Short mmCIF file of C-alpha atoms in Angstrom, two decimals:
data_model
loop_
_atom_site.label_atom_id
_atom_site.label_comp_id
_atom_site.label_asym_id
_atom_site.label_seq_id
_atom_site.Cartn_x
_atom_site.Cartn_y
_atom_site.Cartn_z
CA UNK E 22 81.22 123.34 42.32
CA UNK E 23 81.57 119.85 42.15
CA UNK E 24 81.68 118.06 46.03
CA UNK E 25 84.29 116.48 45.32
CA UNK E 26 86.77 119.20 44.48
CA UNK E 27 85.59 121.24 46.74
CA UNK E 28 86.57 118.50 49.41
CA UNK E 29 89.76 117.74 47.64
CA UNK E 30 91.03 121.97 48.43
CA UNK E 31 90.24 121.00 52.09
CA UNK E 32 93.04 117.99 52.54
CA UNK E 33 95.92 119.91 52.95
CA UNK E 34 95.91 119.40 56.81
CA UNK E 35 95.46 115.61 57.05
CA UNK E 36 98.89 114.76 57.40
CA UNK E 37 99.97 117.65 59.60
CA UNK E 38 100.17 117.05 62.98
CA UNK E 39 97.85 119.33 63.84
CA UNK E 40 94.68 117.15 62.61
CA UNK E 41 95.58 114.76 65.38
CA UNK E 42 95.02 117.39 67.66
CA UNK E 43 91.24 117.81 66.74
CA UNK E 44 90.14 113.73 65.88
CA UNK E 45 86.36 114.22 64.58
CA UNK E 46 87.29 116.19 61.74
CA UNK E 47 88.31 114.13 58.69
CA UNK E 48 89.71 115.02 55.29
CA UNK E 49 89.16 113.85 51.52
CA UNK E 50 92.91 112.88 50.74
CA UNK E 51 96.58 114.01 51.86
CA UNK E 52 98.14 117.23 51.10
CA UNK E 53 100.69 116.22 47.61
CA UNK E 54 104.20 116.14 49.54
CA UNK E 55 106.37 119.33 48.46
CA UNK E 56 108.16 118.80 45.24
CA UNK E 57 111.64 117.48 46.12
CA UNK E 58 114.06 120.06 45.82
CA UNK E 59 117.48 119.77 44.27
CA UNK E 60 120.55 118.71 45.66
CA UNK E 61 122.79 121.24 46.77
CA UNK E 62 126.36 120.70 45.51
CA UNK E 63 127.67 118.79 48.48
CA UNK E 64 123.88 116.93 48.77
CA UNK E 65 124.96 115.45 45.42
CA UNK E 66 128.32 113.40 46.67
CA UNK E 67 126.99 112.56 49.70
CA UNK E 68 124.29 110.72 47.91
CA UNK E 69 126.74 109.12 45.64
CA UNK E 70 128.74 108.32 48.39
CA UNK E 71 125.07 106.44 50.10
CA UNK E 72 124.70 105.05 46.41
CA UNK E 73 121.10 107.18 46.47
CA UNK E 74 122.09 110.25 44.12
CA UNK E 75 120.68 111.56 41.31
CA UNK E 76 117.75 109.01 38.90
CA UNK E 77 119.36 106.12 40.63
CA UNK E 78 119.27 106.94 43.99
CA UNK E 79 115.91 107.63 43.74
CA UNK E 80 115.21 104.26 42.06
CA UNK E 81 116.52 102.68 45.07
CA UNK E 82 114.78 104.86 47.26
CA UNK E 83 111.60 103.50 45.48
CA UNK E 84 113.09 99.60 45.74
CA UNK E 85 113.67 100.03 49.35
CA UNK E 86 110.25 101.66 49.98
CA UNK E 87 108.61 98.91 47.96
CA UNK E 88 110.83 95.97 49.95
CA UNK E 89 110.02 97.07 53.35
CA UNK E 90 106.44 97.91 52.59
CA UNK E 91 106.55 93.72 51.82
CA UNK E 92 108.15 93.35 54.90
CA UNK E 93 105.71 94.82 57.21
CA UNK E 94 102.82 93.08 54.69
CA UNK E 95 103.93 90.62 55.69
CA UNK E 96 104.42 91.28 59.43
CA UNK E 97 100.61 92.30 59.34
CA UNK E 98 99.56 88.83 57.54
CA UNK E 99 101.05 86.46 60.15
CA UNK E 100 99.94 89.35 63.07
CA UNK E 101 96.67 88.41 61.58
CA UNK E 102 96.85 84.47 62.40
CA UNK E 103 98.23 85.57 65.75
CA UNK E 104 95.54 87.19 66.82
CA UNK E 105 93.05 84.74 65.79
CA UNK E 106 95.53 81.39 67.15
CA UNK E 107 95.39 83.60 70.63
CA UNK E 108 91.49 84.00 69.87
CA UNK E 109 91.39 80.14 69.38
CA UNK E 110 93.41 79.54 72.45
CA UNK E 111 91.50 81.52 74.87
CA UNK E 112 88.43 80.02 73.45
CA UNK E 113 89.48 76.30 73.53
CA UNK E 114 91.08 77.26 77.70
CA UNK E 115 87.62 78.34 78.46
CA UNK E 116 85.93 75.31 76.80
CA UNK E 117 88.97 72.60 78.66
CA UNK E 118 87.86 74.20 81.95
CA UNK E 119 84.26 74.19 81.45
CA UNK E 120 84.39 70.27 80.63
CA UNK E 121 87.00 69.86 83.49
CA UNK E 122 84.28 71.21 85.91
CA UNK E 123 81.69 69.09 84.62
CA UNK E 124 83.95 66.35 84.83
CA UNK E 125 84.26 66.38 88.53
CA UNK E 126 81.17 67.09 88.98
CA UNK E 127 79.96 64.07 87.66
CA UNK E 128 82.53 62.42 89.55
CA UNK E 129 81.12 63.30 92.27
CA UNK E 130 77.61 62.15 90.74
CA UNK E 131 78.67 58.39 89.70
CA UNK E 132 80.03 58.27 93.78
CA UNK E 133 76.38 59.26 94.76
CA UNK E 134 74.85 56.92 92.60
CA UNK E 135 77.26 54.06 93.37
CA UNK E 136 76.16 55.14 97.01
CA UNK E 137 72.68 54.86 96.66
CA UNK E 138 72.49 51.46 94.37
CA UNK E 139 74.93 49.82 97.01
CA UNK E 140 71.76 50.87 99.90
CA UNK E 141 69.71 49.36 98.14
CA UNK E 142 71.86 46.38 97.60
CA UNK E 143 72.32 45.78 100.94
CA UNK E 144 68.62 46.15 102.10
CA UNK E 145 67.91 43.41 99.51
CA UNK E 146 70.45 41.62 101.88
CA UNK E 147 69.41 42.20 105.05
CA UNK E 148 66.13 41.77 103.58
CA UNK E 149 67.26 37.88 102.31
CA UNK E 150 67.50 39.50 98.57
CA UNK E 151 63.93 40.31 99.01
CA UNK E 152 62.73 44.65 99.27
CA UNK E 153 60.60 45.27 102.38
CA UNK E 154 57.66 45.05 99.83
CA UNK E 155 57.92 42.17 98.66
CA UNK E 156 57.99 40.56 101.83
CA UNK E 157 54.94 42.47 102.36
CA UNK E 158 53.05 41.02 99.63
CA UNK E 159 53.50 37.41 101.19
CA UNK E 160 51.50 38.50 103.68
CA UNK E 161 47.87 36.99 104.46
CA UNK E 162 46.72 40.59 104.85
CA UNK E 163 44.83 41.33 101.42
CA UNK E 164 45.83 45.07 102.18
CA UNK E 165 49.28 44.64 102.89
CA UNK E 166 49.68 42.04 100.33
CA UNK E 167 48.35 45.35 98.00
CA UNK E 168 50.40 47.74 99.55
CA UNK E 169 53.65 45.21 99.18
CA UNK E 170 52.82 45.30 95.31
CA UNK E 171 53.34 49.00 95.75
CA UNK E 172 56.28 49.25 97.50
CA UNK E 173 57.56 46.77 95.52
CA UNK E 174 56.80 48.49 92.40
CA UNK E 175 58.39 51.98 93.70
CA UNK E 176 61.29 50.06 94.49
CA UNK E 177 61.94 48.75 91.11
CA UNK E 178 61.19 51.70 89.66
CA UNK E 179 64.11 53.64 92.15
CA UNK E 180 66.34 50.97 91.86
CA UNK E 181 66.09 50.79 87.92
CA UNK E 182 66.20 55.19 87.60
CA UNK E 183 69.60 54.79 89.76
CA UNK E 184 70.81 52.32 87.86
CA UNK E 185 69.97 54.85 84.61
CA UNK E 186 71.35 57.69 86.24
CA UNK E 187 74.30 56.37 86.59
CA UNK E 188 74.68 54.74 83.37
CA UNK E 189 73.61 57.64 81.85
CA UNK E 190 76.24 59.94 83.70
CA UNK E 191 79.07 57.83 83.30
CA UNK E 192 78.11 57.88 79.21
CA UNK E 193 78.05 62.11 79.82
CA UNK E 194 81.73 61.79 81.76
CA UNK E 195 83.46 59.65 79.12
CA UNK E 196 81.60 62.19 76.62
CA UNK E 197 83.83 64.98 78.38
CA UNK E 198 86.62 63.85 78.67
CA UNK E 199 86.65 62.67 75.08
CA UNK E 200 86.03 66.67 74.75
CA UNK E 201 88.55 67.92 76.51
CA UNK E 202 90.83 65.60 75.19
CA UNK E 203 90.35 66.86 71.95
CA UNK E 204 90.01 70.43 73.14
CA UNK E 205 93.98 69.99 74.52
CA UNK E 206 95.01 68.81 70.71
CA UNK E 207 93.45 71.88 69.60
CA UNK E 208 94.80 74.20 72.25
CA UNK E 209 98.49 72.63 71.57
CA UNK E 210 97.59 73.22 68.05
CA UNK E 211 96.96 76.88 68.25
CA UNK E 212 100.06 77.31 70.68
CA UNK E 213 102.03 76.35 67.78
CA UNK E 214 100.40 78.53 65.29
CA UNK E 215 101.09 81.37 67.96
CA UNK E 216 105.25 80.33 68.36
CA UNK E 217 105.45 80.12 64.39
CA UNK E 218 103.17 83.25 63.86
CA UNK E 219 105.19 85.03 66.50
CA UNK E 220 108.59 84.21 64.85
CA UNK E 221 107.69 85.28 61.46
CA UNK E 222 106.08 88.74 62.86
CA UNK E 223 109.20 89.33 64.68
CA UNK E 224 111.59 89.00 61.78
CA UNK E 225 109.92 90.29 59.38
CA UNK E 226 110.04 93.56 61.15
CA UNK E 227 113.56 93.13 61.91
CA UNK E 228 114.20 93.09 58.99
CA UNK E 229 112.22 96.02 57.98
CA UNK E 230 114.09 97.79 60.87
CA UNK E 231 117.16 96.85 59.48
CA UNK E 232 116.36 97.86 56.38
CA UNK E 233 115.76 101.47 57.18
CA UNK E 234 118.76 102.06 59.81
CA UNK E 235 120.74 101.40 56.56
CA UNK E 236 119.78 104.60 55.67
CA UNK E 237 120.67 108.38 56.22
CA UNK E 238 118.37 111.05 57.76
CA UNK E 239 117.73 112.37 55.08
CA UNK E 240 116.91 109.28 53.53
CA UNK E 241 114.85 108.19 55.93
CA UNK E 242 112.79 111.61 55.19
CA UNK E 243 112.43 111.11 51.76
CA UNK E 244 111.33 107.39 52.30
CA UNK E 245 108.33 108.79 53.78
CA UNK E 246 108.09 111.46 51.56
CA UNK E 247 107.87 108.55 48.66
CA UNK E 248 105.09 106.49 50.79
CA UNK E 249 102.97 109.95 51.39
CA UNK E 250 103.56 110.56 47.52
CA UNK E 251 102.43 106.87 47.16
CA UNK E 252 99.46 107.03 49.67
CA UNK E 253 98.58 110.45 48.06
CA UNK E 254 98.63 109.22 44.00
CA UNK E 255 96.17 106.49 45.25
CA UNK E 256 93.85 108.24 47.40
CA UNK E 257 93.44 110.62 44.09
CA UNK E 258 93.13 107.74 41.32
CA UNK E 259 90.22 106.47 43.53
CA UNK E 260 88.43 109.62 44.27
CA UNK E 261 88.36 110.93 40.39
CA UNK E 262 87.01 106.57 39.42
CA UNK E 263 84.02 108.03 41.12
CA UNK E 264 84.76 105.12 43.67
CA UNK E 265 81.80 107.05 46.42
CA UNK E 266 78.81 107.43 45.70
CA UNK E 267 78.29 110.37 48.73
CA UNK E 268 81.68 111.52 50.16
CA UNK E 269 79.67 112.62 53.76
CA UNK E 270 77.28 110.03 53.88
CA UNK E 271 75.53 109.85 57.64
CA UNK E 272 76.99 107.19 60.05
CA UNK E 273 74.06 104.87 62.80
CA UNK E 274 74.19 105.50 66.25
CA UNK E 275 76.37 103.31 66.84
CA UNK E 276 78.53 103.96 64.21
CA UNK E 277 79.18 107.92 65.69
CA UNK E 278 80.45 105.89 68.41
CA UNK E 279 82.40 103.54 67.33
CA UNK E 280 84.10 106.61 64.70
CA UNK E 281 84.71 108.65 68.25
CA UNK E 282 86.27 106.16 70.48
CA UNK E 283 88.13 104.94 67.48
CA UNK E 284 89.84 108.69 66.45
CA UNK E 285 90.57 109.50 70.10
CA UNK E 286 93.07 106.68 69.94
CA UNK E 287 94.92 108.94 67.29
CA UNK E 288 99.18 109.57 68.15
CA UNK E 289 98.64 106.00 69.50
CA UNK E 290 101.59 103.60 68.64
CA UNK E 291 101.36 100.55 66.68
CA UNK E 292 101.70 97.42 68.34
CA UNK E 293 101.03 94.31 66.72
CA UNK E 294 98.62 91.44 69.51
CA UNK E 295 97.25 94.97 71.05
CA UNK E 296 94.39 96.06 72.05
CA UNK E 297 94.92 99.26 73.89
CA UNK E 298 94.06 101.11 75.55
CA UNK E 299 98.22 102.17 75.13
CA UNK E 300 98.40 100.59 71.95
CA UNK E 301 96.97 98.82 68.93
CA UNK E 302 97.34 96.84 65.99
CA UNK E 303 94.17 97.68 63.24
CA UNK E 304 92.67 94.82 63.99
CA UNK E 305 92.44 95.41 67.67
CA UNK E 306 91.82 99.27 67.31
CA UNK E 307 88.53 98.13 64.80
CA UNK E 308 87.38 95.84 67.24
CA UNK E 309 88.01 97.64 70.03
CA UNK E 310 85.92 100.93 68.50
CA UNK E 311 82.53 98.42 68.20
CA UNK E 312 83.06 96.64 71.40
CA UNK E 313 82.68 100.56 72.98
CA UNK E 314 79.71 101.40 70.38
CA UNK E 315 78.18 98.40 72.26
CA UNK E 316 78.40 95.81 68.72
CA UNK E 317 81.08 93.82 69.69
CA UNK E 318 83.04 92.50 66.05
CA UNK E 319 85.82 89.70 65.93
CA UNK E 320 88.99 90.34 66.85
CA UNK E 321 90.93 89.63 63.65
CA UNK E 322 90.75 92.14 60.06
CA UNK E 323 89.96 88.12 58.42
CA UNK E 324 87.54 87.35 60.59
CA UNK E 325 85.78 90.61 60.16
CA UNK E 326 85.67 89.96 56.24
CA UNK E 327 84.47 87.07 56.61
CA UNK E 328 81.70 87.71 59.95
CA UNK E 329 80.03 90.90 58.93
CA UNK E 330 77.63 92.02 56.38
CA UNK E 331 79.18 93.11 53.23
CA UNK E 332 78.46 96.22 51.23
CA UNK E 333 79.04 98.36 48.44
CA UNK E 334 82.25 100.28 48.29
CA UNK E 335 79.64 103.39 47.15
CA UNK E 336 77.88 102.83 49.69
CA UNK E 337 79.77 102.77 53.00
CA UNK E 338 79.53 105.22 55.96
CA UNK E 339 81.53 106.61 58.79
CA UNK E 340 82.39 103.50 61.50
CA UNK E 341 82.15 100.89 58.11
CA UNK E 342 85.03 98.66 58.09
CA UNK E 343 87.02 99.16 55.03
CA UNK E 344 89.34 96.29 54.42
CA UNK E 345 92.58 96.05 53.15
CA UNK E 346 94.13 93.46 50.38
CA UNK E 347 93.40 89.99 48.55
CA UNK E 348 94.04 88.91 52.16
CA UNK E 349 92.18 90.88 54.32
CA UNK E 350 95.04 91.51 56.40
CA UNK E 351 94.37 95.52 57.32
CA UNK E 352 91.66 97.37 58.35
CA UNK E 353 91.11 100.13 58.88
CA UNK E 354 87.63 102.41 60.25
CA UNK E 355 86.11 104.60 57.17
CA UNK E 356 85.36 108.41 59.29
CA UNK E 357 83.65 110.71 56.20
CA UNK E 358 84.89 112.75 53.44
CA UNK E 359 86.83 109.79 51.90
CA UNK E 360 89.38 108.97 54.67
CA UNK E 361 89.92 106.61 57.34
CA UNK E 362 91.17 106.12 60.78
CA UNK E 363 93.85 103.05 61.13
CA UNK E 364 96.50 101.45 62.87
CA UNK E 365 98.95 101.47 60.30
CA UNK E 366 102.00 99.30 61.32
CA UNK E 367 105.20 99.14 63.19
CA UNK E 368 107.06 102.62 64.29
CA UNK E 369 103.78 104.88 62.96
CA UNK E 370 100.71 105.48 65.18
CA UNK E 371 97.10 105.60 65.02
CA UNK E 372 96.16 107.89 62.21
CA UNK E 373 94.21 109.57 59.35
CA UNK E 374 94.51 108.51 55.99
CA UNK E 375 93.01 108.76 52.86
CA UNK E 376 90.66 105.38 51.86
CA UNK E 377 91.35 105.31 48.74
CA UNK E 378 95.57 104.93 49.80
CA UNK E 379 95.50 101.01 49.64
CA UNK E 380 94.02 98.37 47.34
CA UNK E 381 90.47 98.45 48.69
CA UNK E 382 89.45 94.61 49.15
CA UNK E 383 86.11 95.10 50.38
CA UNK E 384 83.51 96.97 52.98
CA UNK E 385 82.10 95.52 55.93
CA UNK E 386 79.06 96.97 58.18
CA UNK E 387 79.08 95.71 61.83
CA UNK E 388 76.01 97.01 62.26
CA UNK E 389 73.95 96.23 59.75
#
C-alpha cells in the first residue's frame, strides 16, 4: 500500500487530546472533522435569532473565522516585530554598558597619563628645562657624556610615548562616546518600535476576542470545527501533491533533541513574546528547542528564515523549521509523518498539526 495512504489512515488521533499524552508520536494529517449534524427544530429558531442559521449562518461563521484568522495573523506579525525590537534593545543596551565601562577606563587612563606627563614636565623645570641626561651631556667626562646622550634619548622617547598614548586614548574616548550616543539613539528607536508593536498586538487580539465573544457557545464550537476542516483540507491537498519526498526521513542527533524539547511543551499556552518555560509564542518555542539541542538560533521567525540555511520542502526532516506565510510571521517544527509541533496563536496551546495546514513559505535547517 502507498506509504502516504497508510499514514493517512493513522492520523485520526492527531487533534485528539489523547495525542498530547504521547508527544513523540506524530501523524500525517488531522482527522477529518465530523460532519455537521442537521439542526433540530428548536436549534433552527435559535440560529435564526443569532443570525447564523442554514447556509447564511455557515457563510457568516466562515466570514467571522476569516476575520479572526486575519486579526491573529496581524497580531503574529506585530509579535515578530516586537520580538526583533526587544532583541535589538538587549543588544544595544549591552553595547552601551560595554562602552560606558570603556569610557570610564579611558578617563582613568588619561588621568594617569596626564599625571606622568606632568611629573616629567616638573622634573625638567627643576633642572632648568633640561632633563638629567642632558645635564650629564655638558660634563667634561667622556663616559658621563655618553651616558647623558643615552639617558636623554630615553627621556625623549618616554615623553613621546606618554604623549602619543595620551593622544590615542583621547581619540579612543571620543570614539567610545560617539558609539555610545549612536547606540543610545538606536536603543530609543527600538523602544519606540516595541511600544508600537505591543499596542498593535493588543489591539488585534482584543478585536479577535471581541468577535469571538459575540458568538454563542455552539457557534464557537462550530467555529473551531470550521478551523479544523480548513486545516484538514489544506493538509490533505498538500500531502496529495507529493510535496514530501520521504514522509519519515530520519532526524540528526541535534534534530532529535530539538524535537524532544518542542514536543515536551505540548499543552502549554501560547503567549506572545514568551520563550518559556510556562508559555511560548511560535518562534519562542522553536528558538528554545534548538537552544536546548545546543544550536542557538535567531529569536524571531523572520530572522530564522533570513539567517538559517534553506532546504527544499521535499527534503525536510524532523527538527527542520517550517516557515509560514509570505511575511515569514509563523514557524513550526517538523516532527515527521507530515506533521509539525507549534504554538498556534493566543487562546491556543502548543500542539501538533499538519505541516501543510497553512501556507508554507519554505523550510530552514538550523544544523545544516
